[in-house]
CSV table of C-alpha atoms in Angstrom, one decimal:
chain,number,residue,atom,x,y,z
A,1,MET,CA,-41.6,-53.0,37.8
A,2,ILE,CA,-40.9,-55.3,34.9
A,3,ARG,CA,-38.3,-57.9,34.0
A,4,CYS,CA,-35.3,-56.9,32.0
A,5,PRO,CA,-35.6,-58.8,28.7
A,6,ARG,CA,-31.9,-59.5,28.7
A,7,CYS,CA,-31.0,-60.7,32.2
A,8,GLY,CA,-34.4,-61.0,34.0
A,9,ARG,CA,-33.7,-58.4,36.7
A,10,LEU,CA,-36.6,-56.3,37.9
A,11,THR,CA,-36.3,-52.7,36.5
A,12,PRO,CA,-38.6,-49.7,36.1
A,13,PRO,CA,-40.1,-49.6,32.6
A,14,ASN,CA,-38.2,-47.2,30.3
A,15,LEU,CA,-38.7,-47.1,26.5
A,16,GLY,CA,-35.5,-45.0,26.2
A,17,THR,CA,-33.4,-48.0,27.3
A,18,ARG,CA,-35.8,-50.5,25.6
A,19,ASN,CA,-36.8,-51.7,29.1
A,20,LEU,CA,-33.2,-52.9,29.8
A,21,CYS,CA,-31.9,-52.6,33.3
A,22,SER,CA,-29.1,-50.1,33.9
A,23,ILE,CA,-26.4,-52.8,33.9
A,24,CYS,CA,-27.4,-54.3,30.6
A,25,TYR,CA,-28.0,-51.0,29.0
A,26,SER,CA,-24.5,-49.8,30.0
A,27,GLU,CA,-23.0,-53.0,28.5
A,28,THR,CA,-24.9,-52.7,25.2
A,29,ARG,CA,-24.5,-48.9,24.9
A,30,VAL,CA,-22.1,-47.9,22.1
A,31,THR,CA,-19.5,-45.3,23.3
A,32,PRO,CA,-20.0,-42.1,21.3
A,33,VAL,CA,-17.1,-41.2,19.1
A,34,GLN,CA,-16.6,-37.7,17.8
A,35,THR,CA,-14.2,-37.1,14.9
A,36,ARG,CA,-12.0,-34.1,14.4
A,37,ARG,CA,-9.6,-33.5,11.5
A,38,VAL,CA,-6.9,-31.0,12.0
A,39,GLU,CA,-3.6,-29.9,10.4
A,40,VAL,CA,-0.5,-29.4,12.5
A,41,CYS,CA,2.4,-27.3,11.6
A,42,SER,CA,5.6,-29.4,11.6
A,43,SER,CA,7.7,-26.3,12.5
A,44,CYS,CA,5.8,-24.5,15.3
A,45,ASN,CA,3.1,-27.1,16.2
A,46,SER,CA,0.2,-24.6,15.6
A,47,VAL,CA,-3.1,-26.2,14.8
A,48,ARG,CA,-5.5,-25.5,11.9
A,49,ALA,CA,-9.1,-26.6,12.8
A,50,GLN,CA,-12.2,-26.0,10.8
A,51,GLY,CA,-10.3,-24.1,8.2
A,52,VAL,CA,-8.7,-21.6,10.6
A,53,TRP,CA,-5.1,-21.5,11.9
A,54,LEU,CA,-5.0,-21.2,15.7
A,55,PHE,CA,-1.5,-19.7,15.9
A,56,SER,CA,-1.5,-19.3,19.7
A,57,THR,CA,-2.7,-22.9,20.2
A,58,VAL,CA,-0.4,-26.0,20.0
A,59,LEU,CA,-1.7,-29.5,19.6
A,60,ASP,CA,-1.7,-30.3,23.3
A,61,ASP,CA,-3.7,-27.2,24.1
A,62,TYR,CA,-6.2,-28.1,21.4
A,63,LEU,CA,-6.7,-31.6,22.8
A,64,GLU,CA,-7.3,-30.2,26.3
A,65,GLY,CA,-9.9,-27.9,24.9
A,66,LEU,CA,-11.9,-30.8,23.5
A,67,VAL,CA,-12.5,-32.2,27.0
A,68,ALA,CA,-12.7,-28.9,28.9
A,69,GLY,CA,-16.4,-29.5,29.7
A,70,TYR,CA,-15.6,-32.6,31.8
A,71,PRO,CA,-14.7,-31.7,35.4
A,72,THR,CA,-11.5,-33.2,36.7
A,73,GLY,CA,-12.0,-35.5,39.7
A,74,GLU,CA,-15.2,-37.0,38.2
A,75,PHE,CA,-13.7,-37.9,34.8
A,76,GLY,CA,-10.3,-39.2,33.8
A,77,ILE,CA,-8.7,-38.3,30.5
A,78,VAL,CA,-6.6,-40.8,28.6
A,79,HIS,CA,-4.5,-39.8,25.5
A,80,LYS,CA,-3.6,-42.4,23.0
A,81,LYS,CA,-1.2,-40.5,20.7
A,82,GLY,CA,-0.1,-41.7,17.2
A,83,LYS,CA,1.6,-40.1,14.3
A,84,ARG,CA,-1.6,-39.7,12.2
A,85,LYS,CA,-4.3,-40.1,14.8
A,86,THR,CA,-4.7,-39.2,18.5
A,87,ALA,CA,-7.6,-40.6,20.5
A,88,VAL,CA,-8.8,-38.7,23.6
A,89,GLU,CA,-10.9,-41.0,25.9
A,90,VAL,CA,-13.1,-39.6,28.7
A,91,VAL,CA,-13.3,-42.3,31.5
A,92,THR,CA,-15.5,-42.4,34.6
A,93,GLY,CA,-16.1,-45.4,36.9
A,94,GLY,CA,-13.7,-47.5,34.8
A,95,LYS,CA,-15.8,-47.0,31.7
A,96,VAL,CA,-15.1,-44.9,28.6
A,97,VAL,CA,-18.0,-42.5,28.2
A,98,ASN,CA,-16.8,-40.5,25.2
A,99,VAL,CA,-14.0,-40.6,22.6
A,100,PHE,CA,-12.5,-37.9,20.4
A,101,ASP,CA,-10.7,-39.3,17.4
A,102,VAL,CA,-8.4,-36.5,16.1
A,103,TYR,CA,-6.9,-37.3,12.7
A,104,LEU,CA,-3.7,-35.4,12.1
A,105,SER,CA,-2.1,-34.2,8.9
A,106,HIS,CA,1.3,-32.4,9.0
A,107,THR,CA,2.0,-29.3,7.0
A,108,ILE,CA,3.7,-25.9,7.2
A,109,CYS,CA,1.6,-23.0,8.5
A,110,PRO,CA,1.6,-19.7,6.5
A,111,ARG,CA,3.7,-17.9,9.2
A,112,CYS,CA,6.5,-20.5,9.1
A,113,LEU,CA,6.3,-20.7,5.3
A,114,ILE,CA,6.8,-16.9,5.1
A,115,HIS,CA,9.7,-17.0,7.5
A,116,LYS,CA,11.3,-19.8,5.5
A,117,ASN,CA,10.8,-18.4,2.0
A,118,ARG,CA,10.6,-14.7,3.0
A,119,SER,CA,7.7,-14.4,0.6
A,120,TYR,CA,4.9,-12.1,1.7
A,121,PRO,CA,1.6,-11.7,-0.2
A,122,TYR,CA,1.2,-7.9,0.6
A,123,GLU,CA,3.6,-5.0,0.5
A,124,ILE,CA,3.4,-1.3,1.1
A,125,LYS,CA,6.2,1.1,0.0
A,126,VAL,CA,5.9,4.4,1.8
A,127,ARG,CA,7.6,7.4,0.1
A,128,ILE,CA,7.2,11.2,-0.1
A,129,GLU,CA,6.3,12.6,-3.5
A,130,GLY,CA,9.2,14.6,-4.8
A,131,ARG,CA,12.1,13.6,-2.4
A,132,ALA,CA,13.5,10.9,-0.2
A,133,LEU,CA,12.5,10.6,3.5
A,134,SER,CA,14.9,12.0,6.1
A,135,ARG,CA,16.2,9.6,8.8
A,136,ARG,CA,13.9,11.1,11.3
A,137,GLU,CA,10.9,10.7,9.0
A,138,VAL,CA,11.9,7.0,8.4
A,139,VAL,CA,11.9,6.3,12.1
A,140,TYR,CA,8.5,8.2,12.4
A,141,ILE,CA,6.9,6.1,9.7
A,142,SER,CA,8.3,2.9,11.2
A,143,GLN,CA,6.7,3.8,14.6
A,144,LEU,CA,3.4,4.5,12.9
A,145,ILE,CA,3.5,1.0,11.3
A,146,GLN,CA,4.2,-0.7,14.6
A,147,GLU,CA,1.5,1.3,16.3
A,148,SER,CA,-1.1,0.3,13.7
A,149,LEU,CA,-0.2,-3.4,14.0
A,150,ARG,CA,0.0,-3.5,17.8
A,151,ASP,CA,-3.5,-5.0,18.2
A,152,GLU,CA,-3.0,-7.8,15.6
A,153,GLY,CA,-0.7,-9.7,18.0
A,154,GLN,CA,0.1,-13.2,16.7
A,155,LYS,CA,-2.4,-13.1,13.9
A,156,LEU,CA,0.1,-12.0,11.3
A,157,VAL,CA,3.8,-11.9,10.4
A,158,TYR,CA,5.3,-8.7,9.1
A,159,GLU,CA,8.7,-7.0,8.6
A,160,TYR,CA,9.7,-3.6,7.5
A,161,THR,CA,12.8,-2.4,5.8
A,162,GLU,CA,14.2,1.2,6.2
A,163,ASN,CA,16.1,2.4,3.1
A,164,LYS,CA,17.3,5.6,1.5
A,165,ASP,CA,13.9,6.2,-0.3
A,166,GLY,CA,11.5,5.4,2.6
A,167,VAL,CA,10.0,2.4,4.4
A,168,ASP,CA,9.0,-0.9,2.8
A,169,LEU,CA,6.5,-3.1,4.7
A,170,SER,CA,5.8,-6.7,4.0
A,171,VAL,CA,2.8,-8.3,5.8
A,172,SER,CA,1.2,-11.8,5.8
A,173,THR,CA,-2.5,-11.0,5.9
A,174,LYS,CA,-4.9,-8.8,4.0
A,175,LYS,CA,-6.4,-7.5,7.3
A,176,GLY,CA,-3.0,-6.3,8.5
A,177,PHE,CA,-2.3,-4.8,5.1
A,178,ASN,CA,-5.6,-2.8,5.2
A,179,THR,CA,-5.0,-1.8,8.8
A,180,VAL,CA,-1.7,-0.1,8.0
A,181,LEU,CA,-3.1,1.6,4.8
A,182,ASN,CA,-6.1,3.0,6.7
A,183,HIS,CA,-3.9,4.2,9.5
A,184,LEU,CA,-1.6,6.0,7.0
A,185,ARG,CA,-4.7,7.4,5.2
A,186,ARG,CA,-5.9,9.0,8.4
A,187,LYS,CA,-2.5,10.7,8.8
A,188,PHE,CA,-1.6,11.8,5.2
A,189,ARG,CA,-2.8,12.7,1.8
A,190,ALA,CA,-1.1,10.3,-0.7
A,191,LYS,CA,-0.9,9.1,-4.2
A,192,GLU,CA,-1.5,5.3,-4.2
A,193,VAL,CA,-0.4,3.0,-7.0
A,194,SER,CA,-1.3,-0.7,-6.8
A,195,SER,CA,0.4,-3.5,-8.7
A,196,TYR,CA,0.0,-7.3,-8.7
A,197,LYS,CA,2.5,-9.9,-9.4
A,198,LEU,CA,1.9,-13.6,-10.0
A,199,VAL,CA,4.1,-15.4,-7.4
A,200,GLY,CA,2.8,-19.0,-7.4
A,201,GLU,CA,0.0,-21.5,-7.4
A,202,ALA,CA,-1.9,-22.9,-4.4
A,203,HIS,CA,-2.6,-26.6,-3.9
A,204,ASP,CA,-6.1,-26.2,-5.3
A,205,LYS,CA,-4.7,-24.6,-8.5
A,206,ARG,CA,-5.6,-21.0,-7.5
A,207,ARG,CA,-3.1,-18.5,-8.7
A,208,LEU,CA,-1.4,-16.5,-6.0
A,209,PHE,CA,-0.5,-12.8,-6.4
A,210,ARG,CA,1.5,-10.4,-4.4
A,211,THR,CA,-0.2,-7.1,-4.0
A,212,THR,CA,2.1,-4.0,-3.8
A,213,VAL,CA,0.9,-0.5,-3.0
A,214,SER,CA,3.2,2.5,-3.6
A,215,TYR,CA,2.1,5.0,-1.0
A,216,ARG,CA,3.5,8.4,-1.9
A,217,ILE,CA,2.8,11.1,0.7
A,218,ILE,CA,1.7,14.4,-0.8
A,219,LEU,CA,2.8,17.5,1.1
A,220,PHE,CA,2.0,21.2,0.4
A,221,GLU,CA,4.7,23.6,1.7
A,222,LYS,CA,5.9,27.0,0.7
A,223,GLY,CA,8.9,26.7,-1.6
A,224,ASN,CA,7.9,23.4,-3.2
A,225,VAL,CA,8.2,23.1,-7.0
A,226,MET,CA,5.5,21.4,-8.9
A,227,ARG,CA,4.9,20.6,-12.5
A,228,LEU,CA,1.4,21.1,-13.9
A,229,GLY,CA,1.2,20.1,-17.5
A,230,GLN,CA,4.3,21.5,-19.2
A,231,SER,CA,4.8,24.4,-16.7
A,232,LEU,CA,6.7,24.6,-13.5
A,233,PHE,CA,5.1,26.3,-10.5
A,234,GLU,CA,6.5,27.3,-7.1
A,235,VAL,CA,4.2,27.0,-4.0
A,236,ASP,CA,3.9,30.6,-2.9
A,237,SER,CA,1.8,30.1,0.1
A,238,VAL,CA,-0.4,27.4,1.8
A,239,GLY,CA,-3.6,28.3,3.7
A,240,LYS,CA,-6.9,26.9,4.7
A,241,SER,CA,-8.5,28.2,1.5
A,242,GLY,CA,-5.9,26.3,-0.7
A,243,VAL,CA,-2.5,26.4,-2.3
A,244,LYS,CA,-1.2,29.5,-4.1
A,245,LEU,CA,1.0,28.6,-7.1
A,246,ARG,CA,3.3,31.0,-9.0
A,247,ASP,CA,4.3,30.2,-12.5
A,248,MET,CA,8.2,30.2,-12.5
A,249,LYS,CA,8.3,31.5,-16.1
A,250,THR,CA,5.5,34.1,-16.3
A,251,HIS,CA,5.2,34.8,-12.5
A,252,ALA,CA,1.4,34.6,-12.9
A,253,THR,CA,-0.3,33.2,-9.8
A,254,THR,CA,-3.2,30.7,-9.4
A,255,ARG,CA,-4.9,29.2,-6.4
A,256,LEU,CA,-6.1,25.6,-6.1
A,257,GLU,CA,-7.9,23.8,-3.3
A,258,LYS,CA,-5.7,21.2,-1.5
A,259,HIS,CA,-8.0,18.3,-2.3
A,260,LYS,CA,-8.3,19.3,-6.0
A,261,LEU,CA,-4.5,19.6,-6.3
A,262,ALA,CA,-4.0,16.2,-4.5
A,263,GLU,CA,-6.5,14.6,-6.9
A,264,MET,CA,-4.5,16.0,-9.9
A,265,ILE,CA,-1.4,14.4,-8.5
A,266,ARG,CA,-3.2,11.1,-8.1
A,267,ARG,CA,-4.4,11.2,-11.7
A,268,GLY,CA,-0.9,12.1,-13.0
A,269,GLU,CA,-1.9,15.6,-14.1
A,270,ALA,CA,0.6,17.2,-11.6
A,271,GLU,CA,3.7,16.1,-9.8
A,272,THR,CA,6.0,17.4,-7.1
A,273,VAL,CA,9.5,18.1,-8.5
A,274,LEU,CA,11.1,19.5,-5.3
A,275,GLN,CA,9.6,18.9,-1.8
A,276,ASN,CA,10.5,20.9,1.3
A,277,GLY,CA,7.6,19.9,3.5
A,278,GLN,CA,8.0,17.8,6.7
A,279,ILE,CA,5.6,14.9,7.6
A,280,ILE,CA,6.4,15.2,11.3
A,281,THR,CA,4.1,17.8,12.8
A,282,ARG,CA,4.4,17.0,16.5
């Protein structure tokens, strides 16, 4: 045993406490302070921490998560809330053993901004090459979109509009945009045309573009009329081996594989003038 250099009490030697007794060491110990900087949406109270929006977490939930490792009963939690700073103190035995200083900045999250301005960064316009969608097909495409986005939950905002030509989808995230496109690609052959429009500028001077994809479903069905070059062809039959086309002027026939004909449509070398096919096969 040695004497505490501060008060003279007998205490076991401990280089970690500079040979101070437990009482003197607790009095001189600086309470650890951990700093967090978060953004809070003024509209929905969602939190952005470490660069990521936590849409399912409001500020109170975030503060509770900071002290989740301290068991209740042994530790008390004291919140000192302010407009720009909230302090969360962890207290035991009447002493503060840890402090979280959470600095707040208020803004509008992307979801609320989209709802407010109705400005989405990604759009998909679903059409059928050669004709408008029927009412039944519009409902079917809308159901496919909802099905593909079901697992995204609160991670995005989207809306779709049914009109006389087809279905227009607007979505807030690139992941949701790609999820829908990949789901449609597994279902249909299509001609995709992408376009980009400058819609604004971010706070860090980055230019913001809206990406729009025109997704035109390609169907091969007997009775369709197609234009290849300067000639019109009627689809005479469709089989596993390909599509049989009949020249409407000379009545000569030619056969093309489906993937080759679809690629010609994508390149603009062929187009569907009259479409009789149905996209609903179930």
